[in-house]
Amino acid sequence: MRVLVIGSGGREQAIAWACRHHGHDVRIDTGLGDASADDTDLVIPGPEAAIVAGVADECALRGIPCFGPVAEVARLESSKSFARELAASLAVPGPKFARFQDPDAAITWWRDLARPVVVKLDGLAGGKGVTVPSNDAETLAAIASAAAVGPFVLEERLYGPECSLLALCDGSKAVALPLAQDHKRIGEGDTGPNTGGMGAYAPAPVPYPADDLVATFVQPILDHLAAQATPYVGVLFAGLMLTADGPRLIEYNVRFGDPEAQTVLPLMETDLAELALACTRGSLDDIPLVVRAQAALTVVAAAPGYPAAAVTGAAVSDDMESGVIGPDGTTTLRFDAAVDAEGRVAGGRVLAVTGIGFDLAEARRAAYEHMANIHFDGMQVRRDIGWRALGAGLASYAAAGVDIDEGSRAVSEMKTAVEATHDNGVLKGVGSFGGVFSAKAIVELDDPVLVASTDGVGTKVELAARLGMVRGVGMDIVNHCIDDVLVQSARPLFFLDYIAASVLDADMVAEVVRGMADACRAAGCALLGGETAEMPGVYQPGAFDIAGTLVGVAERSELLPRADVAAGDVLIGVTSSGPHTNGYSLLRKIFDWIPMDVVPHGFDRPLGETLLEPHRSYLDVLRPALGSGHVKALAHITGGGLPENLPRVLPDDVDGVVELGSWPIPPLFALARELTPLMSTDELYRTLNMGIGMVIVCAPGDVDAVRASIDEPTFVIGHLAPGTGTVRLA
């Protein structure tokens, strides 16, 4: 078949590759050129500008089959307001929106909406006509900027991961290509201004069948246009947002996406040209779509200055050959978008490399290995393409390698054996926050008891070792143990530490111990111990682990929880400083493909520093509240989160009712929520503390006094109700 591909970018190169792969004679042209019915069997337009300008209409006049919609239908992309109004009339799920020319009217509408908005130019803008403001000042500036260009649309801002649905349409029917996700923003962590696309991957881990998405977002459009005698032939691209309330429409495009085309087309087994020709004849059902059981990931290299003002002219070098199958079965393809005949940068998005592998990790590795061999001055390449995929398929903490239920079962199984060794001096043992042992010999107290806690830092140490930021984990282990004895009203006496590694590094050990010493000094307790172990073959090279035991003392009459904890009491939350020392198997998993020096949107520092923020001590913060006599119980929110830790201080006939939304969720936890759409709310709150590190239980009449005694913001996060000793997230 003689195929003419209209356009000259990376998308068009991918379309041409897909057709040539099946033996077709392909020409690429920026316009119709000298095409005629005699020498062209099929036209496939790539860019939206050509489609909006009427390529399909011209082809119809010349009698050439064209896999693209006519200009009348192309308004789905050329006018955001037309697309929104049509979708709304057909009950396609989407945000609230309005079209404006007057900036003052737009500001009034936005103020009345009382929600964040997205500002979009109404017409074509090469994928860069969208502004997502972060605050009121940016919103006002974006409205003013858009109004200076022409008509624009304001849309209620939606939240969640995005998904690219590309459907091949024959006028009445549609079939979906593998679902993809792209990265629009120029910066790592999805920050900075929008671009035409800096990378994509497929199939995307989306919890909705592609056929269902076609039925919701594509078929209503096809049915409507067919009834209007303007059938839609070509690719209908639906950009979707996977919100907490389900998928919602972001936009329609009337062509293959870029770089989505470079990602999904290499996964097709079926002949693209034959499928496209069948669509022009209304016979899509005649050729079944077959997709490889593989994954693909595309990384884009952009010119310096892009997307604002690309700097061109730099020479491009590439030390690897495109299209070669590697010894591991992976393949890489290079698609040039803006490289001139002399091999120099000629535009914003210069080229794309697509890796194809048996899974997404292999595809990603192949793409980045090839990209590492491409060079030109000022090259911009995001290092985190695909980073959102890792958490998307996790439905539980166990899927990340940690089973909370099994840990709880282990405590239960060992409890009987441990309690067999206790005498009357042991007041609390395994399953509590720490062991409690009577110690009347501490004579300054009337009836003193010793309170002990032993714990470790867990998989957080791997991240600390990898980033060379280990001092904080020394603070982690001490403060974790301090908080575990504090919940029984004890003050710390001394701490004993243990450090094990594959090969001990004296400098590393010293830095960890400095962190321990910092925390001990702040708490007024002694640092004892210093036990170390070198165990090659047990730990991976460079890996280490730390654990410790803290012993504190409390007055027996002041031990918590008190016996009068009851239904009607109030829960007061005190904020955490981060994940503390729990949930890191999940966090390391979902952030494995984003560099730790990236500052994601909404963060005030790099991701690695945010993750390694030390576990805070609540000793000084809560000392005044404990001294007031109003505190009935304290719960340290550690592994198991609110659902597993709050029950430790509840009577068997009382439930804790935690009111979600009663405290602000910090950006790190909000991002973790966004990246794990399959994880239930209960599972997420069992895995992470979600911003609450300590819970105070007090009587309703004492709430104001307790909160006033704490010199930082606190939040009333729930109450106690009759029940069975569990936690309900309301």
PDB file of N, CA and C in Angstrom, residues 271-344:
ATOM      1  N   ASP A 271      -1.504  -4.613  11.466  1.00  0.00           N
ATOM      2  CA  ASP A 271      -1.047  -3.642  10.473  1.00  0.00           C
ATOM      3  C   ASP A 271      -1.836  -2.338  10.633  1.00  0.00           C
ATOM      4  N   LEU A 272      -1.152  -1.256  11.028  1.00  0.00           N
ATOM      5  CA  LEU A 272      -1.816   0.027  11.230  1.00  0.00           C
ATOM      6  C   LEU A 272      -2.476   0.530   9.949  1.00  0.00           C
ATOM      7  N   ALA A 273      -1.780   0.428   8.816  1.00  0.00           N
ATOM      8  CA  ALA A 273      -2.334   0.925   7.559  1.00  0.00           C
ATOM      9  C   ALA A 273      -3.615   0.186   7.174  1.00  0.00           C
ATOM     10  N   GLU A 274      -3.628  -1.122   7.368  1.00  0.00           N
ATOM     11  CA  GLU A 274      -4.827  -1.898   7.050  1.00  0.00           C
ATOM     12  C   GLU A 274      -5.985  -1.514   7.969  1.00  0.00           C
ATOM     13  N   LEU A 275      -5.684  -1.318   9.232  1.00  0.00           N
ATOM     14  CA  LEU A 275      -6.718  -0.884  10.171  1.00  0.00           C
ATOM     15  C   LEU A 275      -7.258   0.492   9.796  1.00  0.00           C
ATOM     16  N   ALA A 276      -6.351   1.412   9.481  1.00  0.00           N
ATOM     17  CA  ALA A 276      -6.768   2.761   9.122  1.00  0.00           C
ATOM     18  C   ALA A 276      -7.626   2.751   7.864  1.00  0.00           C
ATOM     19  N   LEU A 277      -7.227   1.959   6.873  1.00  0.00           N
ATOM     20  CA  LEU A 277      -8.001   1.884   5.633  1.00  0.00           C
ATOM     21  C   LEU A 277      -9.385   1.295   5.904  1.00  0.00           C
ATOM     22  N   ALA A 278      -9.452   0.283   6.773  1.00  0.00           N
ATOM     23  CA  ALA A 278     -10.747  -0.295   7.128  1.00  0.00           C
ATOM     24  C   ALA A 278     -11.647   0.745   7.799  1.00  0.00           C
ATOM     25  N   CYS A 279     -11.057   1.607   8.619  1.00  0.00           N
ATOM     26  CA  CYS A 279     -11.845   2.663   9.266  1.00  0.00           C
ATOM     27  C   CYS A 279     -12.435   3.620   8.231  1.00  0.00           C
ATOM     28  N   THR A 280     -11.669   3.951   7.195  1.00  0.00           N
ATOM     29  CA  THR A 280     -12.188   4.876   6.170  1.00  0.00           C
ATOM     30  C   THR A 280     -13.338   4.252   5.400  1.00  0.00           C
ATOM     31  N   ARG A 281     -13.456   2.926   5.452  1.00  0.00           N
ATOM     32  CA  ARG A 281     -14.533   2.213   4.744  1.00  0.00           C
ATOM     33  C   ARG A 281     -15.675   1.815   5.679  1.00  0.00           C
ATOM     34  N   GLY A 282     -15.556   2.196   6.965  1.00  0.00           N
ATOM     35  CA  GLY A 282     -16.592   1.832   7.922  1.00  0.00           C
ATOM     36  C   GLY A 282     -16.605   0.378   8.287  1.00  0.00           C
ATOM     37  N   SER A 283     -15.479  -0.305   8.108  1.00  0.00           N
ATOM     38  CA  SER A 283     -15.436  -1.756   8.331  1.00  0.00           C
ATOM     39  C   SER A 283     -14.353  -2.145   9.335  1.00  0.00           C
ATOM     40  N   LEU A 284     -14.292  -1.428  10.451  1.00  0.00           N
ATOM     41  CA  LEU A 284     -13.276  -1.690  11.469  1.00  0.00           C
ATOM     42  C   LEU A 284     -13.369  -3.120  12.002  1.00  0.00           C
ATOM     43  N   ASP A 285     -14.567  -3.660  12.076  1.00  0.00           N
ATOM     44  CA  ASP A 285     -14.745  -5.009  12.609  1.00  0.00           C
ATOM     45  C   ASP A 285     -14.066  -6.086  11.768  1.00  0.00           C
ATOM     46  N   ASP A 286     -13.729  -5.758  10.519  1.00  0.00           N
ATOM     47  CA  ASP A 286     -13.149  -6.770   9.630  1.00  0.00           C
ATOM     48  C   ASP A 286     -11.719  -7.140  10.009  1.00  0.00           C
ATOM     49  N   ILE A 287     -11.046  -6.272  10.751  1.00  0.00           N
ATOM     50  CA  ILE A 287      -9.639  -6.516  11.099  1.00  0.00           C
ATOM     51  C   ILE A 287      -9.482  -6.424  12.616  1.00  0.00           C
ATOM     52  N   PRO A 288      -9.331  -7.523  13.308  1.00  0.00           N
ATOM     53  CA  PRO A 288      -9.183  -7.479  14.766  1.00  0.00           C
ATOM     54  C   PRO A 288      -7.859  -6.851  15.174  1.00  0.00           C
ATOM     55  N   LEU A 289      -7.915  -6.051  16.218  1.00  0.00           N
ATOM     56  CA  LEU A 289      -6.700  -5.426  16.744  1.00  0.00           C
ATOM     57  C   LEU A 289      -5.984  -6.402  17.661  1.00  0.00           C
ATOM     58  N   VAL A 290      -4.706  -6.669  17.371  1.00  0.00           N
ATOM     59  CA  VAL A 290      -3.879  -7.552  18.198  1.00  0.00           C
ATOM     60  C   VAL A 290      -2.718  -6.730  18.752  1.00  0.00           C
ATOM     61  N   VAL A 291      -2.515  -6.817  20.052  1.00  0.00           N
ATOM     62  CA  VAL A 291      -1.473  -6.041  20.731  1.00  0.00           C
ATOM     63  C   VAL A 291      -0.474  -6.983  21.374  1.00  0.00           C
ATOM     64  N   ARG A 292       0.816  -6.660  21.285  1.00  0.00           N
ATOM     65  CA  ARG A 292       1.857  -7.481  21.908  1.00  0.00           C
ATOM     66  C   ARG A 292       1.689  -7.487  23.430  1.00  0.00           C
ATOM     67  N   ALA A 293       1.999  -8.596  24.043  1.00  0.00           N
ATOM     68  CA  ALA A 293       1.960  -8.700  25.505  1.00  0.00           C
ATOM     69  C   ALA A 293       3.267  -8.153  26.079  1.00  0.00           C
ATOM     70  N   GLN A 294       3.560  -6.907  25.746  1.00  0.00           N
ATOM     71  CA  GLN A 294       4.785  -6.251  26.199  1.00  0.00           C
ATOM     72  C   GLN A 294       4.452  -4.848  26.692  1.00  0.00           C
ATOM     73  N   ALA A 295       5.476  -4.123  27.107  1.00  0.00           N
ATOM     74  CA  ALA A 295       5.317  -2.752  27.569  1.00  0.00           C
ATOM     75  C   ALA A 295       6.274  -1.857  26.800  1.00  0.00           C
ATOM     76  N   ALA A 296       5.920  -0.588  26.710  1.00  0.00           N
ATOM     77  CA  ALA A 296       6.769   0.384  26.018  1.00  0.00           C
ATOM     78  C   ALA A 296       6.843   1.660  26.845  1.00  0.00           C
ATOM     79  N   LEU A 297       7.992   2.312  26.780  1.00  0.00           N
ATOM     80  CA  LEU A 297       8.189   3.584  27.481  1.00  0.00           C
ATOM     81  C   LEU A 297       9.020   4.499  26.603  1.00  0.00           C
ATOM     82  N   THR A 298       8.565   5.729  26.464  1.00  0.00           N
ATOM     83  CA  THR A 298       9.207   6.711  25.585  1.00  0.00           C
ATOM     84  C   THR A 298       9.762   7.865  26.400  1.00  0.00           C
ATOM     85  N   VAL A 299      10.998   8.240  26.105  1.00  0.00           N
ATOM     86  CA  VAL A 299      11.660   9.369  26.751  1.00  0.00           C
ATOM     87  C   VAL A 299      11.985  10.400  25.675  1.00  0.00           C
ATOM     88  N   VAL A 300      11.632  11.657  25.927  1.00  0.00           N
ATOM     89  CA  VAL A 300      11.852  12.738  24.967  1.00  0.00           C
ATOM     90  C   VAL A 300      13.073  13.550  25.369  1.00  0.00           C
ATOM     91  N   ALA A 301      13.886  13.911  24.387  1.00  0.00           N
ATOM     92  CA  ALA A 301      15.000  14.845  24.591  1.00  0.00           C
ATOM     93  C   ALA A 301      14.601  16.180  23.990  1.00  0.00           C
ATOM     94  N   ALA A 302      14.623  17.232  24.809  1.00  0.00           N
ATOM     95  CA  ALA A 302      14.199  18.559  24.364  1.00  0.00           C
ATOM     96  C   ALA A 302      15.386  19.507  24.297  1.00  0.00           C
ATOM     97  N   ALA A 303      15.216  20.537  23.490  1.00  0.00           N
ATOM     98  CA  ALA A 303      16.271  21.537  23.304  1.00  0.00           C
ATOM     99  C   ALA A 303      16.369  22.442  24.522  1.00  0.00           C
ATOM    100  N   PRO A 304      17.528  23.052  24.723  1.00  0.00           N
ATOM    101  CA  PRO A 304      17.635  24.029  25.814  1.00  0.00           C
ATOM    102  C   PRO A 304      16.670  25.191  25.565  1.00  0.00           C
ATOM    103  N   GLY A 305      16.089  25.692  26.645  1.00  0.00           N
ATOM    104  CA  GLY A 305      15.143  26.789  26.531  1.00  0.00           C
ATOM    105  C   GLY A 305      13.706  26.364  26.324  1.00  0.00           C
ATOM    106  N   TYR A 306      13.490  25.133  25.903  1.00  0.00           N
ATOM    107  CA  TYR A 306      12.134  24.625  25.694  1.00  0.00           C
ATOM    108  C   TYR A 306      11.441  24.464  27.047  1.00  0.00           C
ATOM    109  N   PRO A 307      10.131  24.775  27.198  1.00  0.00           N
ATOM    110  CA  PRO A 307       9.171  25.126  26.140  1.00  0.00           C
ATOM    111  C   PRO A 307       9.041  26.608  25.851  1.00  0.00           C
ATOM    112  N   ALA A 308       9.747  27.472  26.588  1.00  0.00           N
ATOM    113  CA  ALA A 308       9.569  28.911  26.365  1.00  0.00           C
ATOM    114  C   ALA A 308      10.136  29.346  25.015  1.00  0.00           C
ATOM    115  N   ALA A 309      11.423  29.109  24.796  1.00  0.00           N
ATOM    116  CA  ALA A 309      12.071  29.504  23.538  1.00  0.00           C
ATOM    117  C   ALA A 309      13.231  28.551  23.286  1.00  0.00           C
ATOM    118  N   ALA A 310      12.993  27.565  22.425  1.00  0.00           N
ATOM    119  CA  ALA A 310      14.005  26.547  22.162  1.00  0.00           C
ATOM    120  C   ALA A 310      15.226  27.136  21.466  1.00  0.00           C
ATOM    121  N   VAL A 311      16.406  26.721  21.917  1.00  0.00           N
ATOM    122  CA  VAL A 311      17.666  27.122  21.292  1.00  0.00           C
ATOM    123  C   VAL A 311      18.069  26.018  20.319  1.00  0.00           C
ATOM    124  N   THR A 312      18.210  26.340  19.051  1.00  0.00           N
ATOM    125  CA  THR A 312      18.490  25.335  18.023  1.00  0.00           C
ATOM    126  C   THR A 312      19.938  25.418  17.547  1.00  0.00           C
ATOM    127  N   GLY A 313      20.317  24.456  16.712  1.00  0.00           N
ATOM    128  CA  GLY A 313      21.624  24.493  16.066  1.00  0.00           C
ATOM    129  C   GLY A 313      22.659  23.549  16.614  1.00  0.00           C
ATOM    130  N   ALA A 314      22.440  22.972  17.812  1.00  0.00           N
ATOM    131  CA  ALA A 314      23.438  22.079  18.394  1.00  0.00           C
ATOM    132  C   ALA A 314      23.493  20.761  17.623  1.00  0.00           C
ATOM    133  N   ALA A 315      24.707  20.198  17.492  1.00  0.00           N
ATOM    134  CA  ALA A 315      24.875  18.914  16.804  1.00  0.00           C
ATOM    135  C   ALA A 315      24.405  17.776  17.705  1.00  0.00           C
ATOM    136  N   VAL A 316      23.709  16.803  17.095  1.00  0.00           N
ATOM    137  CA  VAL A 316      23.183  15.650  17.826  1.00  0.00           C
ATOM    138  C   VAL A 316      24.049  14.434  17.516  1.00  0.00           C
ATOM    139  N   SER A 317      24.516  13.745  18.557  1.00  0.00           N
ATOM    140  CA  SER A 317      25.281  12.510  18.363  1.00  0.00           C
ATOM    141  C   SER A 317      24.556  11.361  19.035  1.00  0.00           C
ATOM    142  N   ASP A 318      24.692  10.154  18.449  1.00  0.00           N
ATOM    143  CA  ASP A 318      24.027   8.963  18.981  1.00  0.00           C
ATOM    144  C   ASP A 318      24.948   7.776  18.740  1.00  0.00           C
ATOM    145  N   ASP A 319      25.389   7.144  19.833  1.00  0.00           N
ATOM    146  CA  ASP A 319      26.331   6.033  19.728  1.00  0.00           C
ATOM    147  C   ASP A 319      25.657   4.668  19.667  1.00  0.00           C
ATOM    148  N   MET A 320      24.317   4.649  19.607  1.00  0.00           N
ATOM    149  CA  MET A 320      23.618   3.368  19.547  1.00  0.00           C
ATOM    150  C   MET A 320      22.734   3.307  18.303  1.00  0.00           C
ATOM    151  N   GLU A 321      22.513   2.096  17.815  1.00  0.00           N
ATOM    152  CA  GLU A 321      21.688   1.899  16.630  1.00  0.00           C
ATOM    153  C   GLU A 321      20.247   1.651  17.035  1.00  0.00           C
ATOM    154  N   SER A 322      19.315   2.306  16.340  1.00  0.00           N
ATOM    155  CA  SER A 322      17.903   2.156  16.624  1.00  0.00           C
ATOM    156  C   SER A 322      17.358   0.872  16.025  1.00  0.00           C
ATOM    157  N   GLY A 323      16.378   0.266  16.728  1.00  0.00           N
ATOM    158  CA  GLY A 323      15.663  -0.880  16.184  1.00  0.00           C
ATOM    159  C   GLY A 323      16.345  -2.212  16.357  1.00  0.00           C
ATOM    160  N   VAL A 324      17.425  -2.265  17.102  1.00  0.00           N
ATOM    161  CA  VAL A 324      18.156  -3.520  17.294  1.00  0.00           C
ATOM    162  C   VAL A 324      17.620  -4.230  18.531  1.00  0.00           C
ATOM    163  N   ILE A 325      17.335  -5.523  18.387  1.00  0.00           N
ATOM    164  CA  ILE A 325      16.878  -6.313  19.522  1.00  0.00           C
ATOM    165  C   ILE A 325      18.083  -6.707  20.365  1.00  0.00           C
ATOM    166  N   GLY A 326      18.055  -6.361  21.643  1.00  0.00           N
ATOM    167  CA  GLY A 326      19.174  -6.637  22.524  1.00  0.00           C
ATOM    168  C   GLY A 326      19.198  -8.082  22.977  1.00  0.00           C
ATOM    169  N   PRO A 327      20.290  -8.503  23.619  1.00  0.00           N
ATOM    170  CA  PRO A 327      20.409  -9.893  24.087  1.00  0.00           C
ATOM    171  C   PRO A 327      19.374 -10.255  25.141  1.00  0.00           C
ATOM    172  N   ASP A 328      18.809  -9.237  25.819  1.00  0.00           N
ATOM    173  CA  ASP A 328      17.785  -9.495  26.829  1.00  0.00           C
ATOM    174  C   ASP A 328      16.378  -9.439  26.246  1.00  0.00           C
ATOM    175  N   GLY A 329      16.274  -9.288  24.925  1.00  0.00           N
ATOM    176  CA  GLY A 329      14.967  -9.269  24.280  1.00  0.00           C
ATOM    177  C   GLY A 329      14.333  -7.900  24.178  1.00  0.00           C
ATOM    178  N   THR A 330      14.964  -6.870  24.750  1.00  0.00           N
ATOM    179  CA  THR A 330      14.417  -5.523  24.651  1.00  0.00           C
ATOM    180  C   THR A 330      14.791  -4.895  23.308  1.00  0.00           C
ATOM    181  N   THR A 331      13.992  -3.902  22.913  1.00  0.00           N
ATOM    182  CA  THR A 331      14.245  -3.174  21.673  1.00  0.00           C
ATOM    183  C   THR A 331      14.125  -1.688  21.953  1.00  0.00           C
ATOM    184  N   THR A 332      14.944  -0.879  21.271  1.00  0.00           N
ATOM    185  CA  THR A 332      14.793   0.568  21.360  1.00  0.00           C
ATOM    186  C   THR A 332      14.607   1.137  19.965  1.00  0.00           C
ATOM    187  N   LEU A 333      13.745   2.131  19.875  1.00  0.00           N
ATOM    188  CA  LEU A 333      13.472   2.825  18.620  1.00  0.00           C
ATOM    189  C   LEU A 333      13.687   4.311  18.838  1.00  0.00           C
ATOM    190  N   ARG A 334      14.349   4.959  17.897  1.00  0.00           N
ATOM    191  CA  ARG A 334      14.554   6.406  17.974  1.00  0.00           C
ATOM    192  C   ARG A 334      13.680   7.068  16.923  1.00  0.00           C
ATOM    193  N   PHE A 335      12.897   8.063  17.353  1.00  0.00           N
ATOM    194  CA  PHE A 335      12.037   8.820  16.447  1.00  0.00           C
ATOM    195  C   PHE A 335      12.448  10.287  16.494  1.00  0.00           C
ATOM    196  N   ASP A 336      12.983  10.789  15.395  1.00  0.00           N
ATOM    197  CA  ASP A 336      13.419  12.182  15.340  1.00  0.00           C
ATOM    198  C   ASP A 336      12.223  13.096  15.107  1.00  0.00           C
ATOM    199  N   ALA A 337      12.156  14.161  15.893  1.00  0.00           N
ATOM    200  CA  ALA A 337      11.074  15.128  15.747  1.00  0.00           C
ATOM    201  C   ALA A 337      11.577  16.449  15.179  1.00  0.00           C
ATOM    202  N   ALA A 338      12.768  16.873  15.588  1.00  0.00           N
ATOM    203  CA  ALA A 338      13.296  18.160  15.149  1.00  0.00           C
ATOM    204  C   ALA A 338      14.809  18.072  15.000  1.00  0.00           C
ATOM    205  N   VAL A 339      15.253  17.200  14.104  1.00  0.00           N
ATOM    206  CA  VAL A 339      16.672  17.066  13.757  1.00  0.00           C
ATOM    207  C   VAL A 339      16.782  17.308  12.261  1.00  0.00           C
ATOM    208  N   ASP A 340      17.589  18.320  11.856  1.00  0.00           N
ATOM    209  CA  ASP A 340      17.646  18.662  10.435  1.00  0.00           C
ATOM    210  C   ASP A 340      18.550  17.695   9.660  1.00  0.00           C
ATOM    211  N   ALA A 341      18.682  17.945   8.372  1.00  0.00           N
ATOM    212  CA  ALA A 341      19.439  17.039   7.499  1.00  0.00           C
ATOM    213  C   ALA A 341      20.909  16.958   7.875  1.00  0.00           C
ATOM    214  N   GLU A 342      21.412  17.961   8.570  1.00  0.00           N
ATOM    215  CA  GLU A 342      22.808  17.966   8.999  1.00  0.00           C
ATOM    216  C   GLU A 342      22.983  17.410  10.407  1.00  0.00           C
ATOM    217  N   GLY A 343      21.900  16.858  10.983  1.00  0.00           N
ATOM    218  CA  GLY A 343      22.000  16.265  12.309  1.00  0.00           C
ATOM    219  C   GLY A 343      22.062  17.277  13.422  1.00  0.00           C
ATOM    220  N   ARG A 344      21.391  18.421  13.241  1.00  0.00           N
ATOM    221  CA  ARG A 344      21.396  19.472  14.262  1.00  0.00           C
ATOM    222  C   ARG A 344      19.989  19.715  14.815  1.00  0.00           C
TER     223      ARG A 344
END
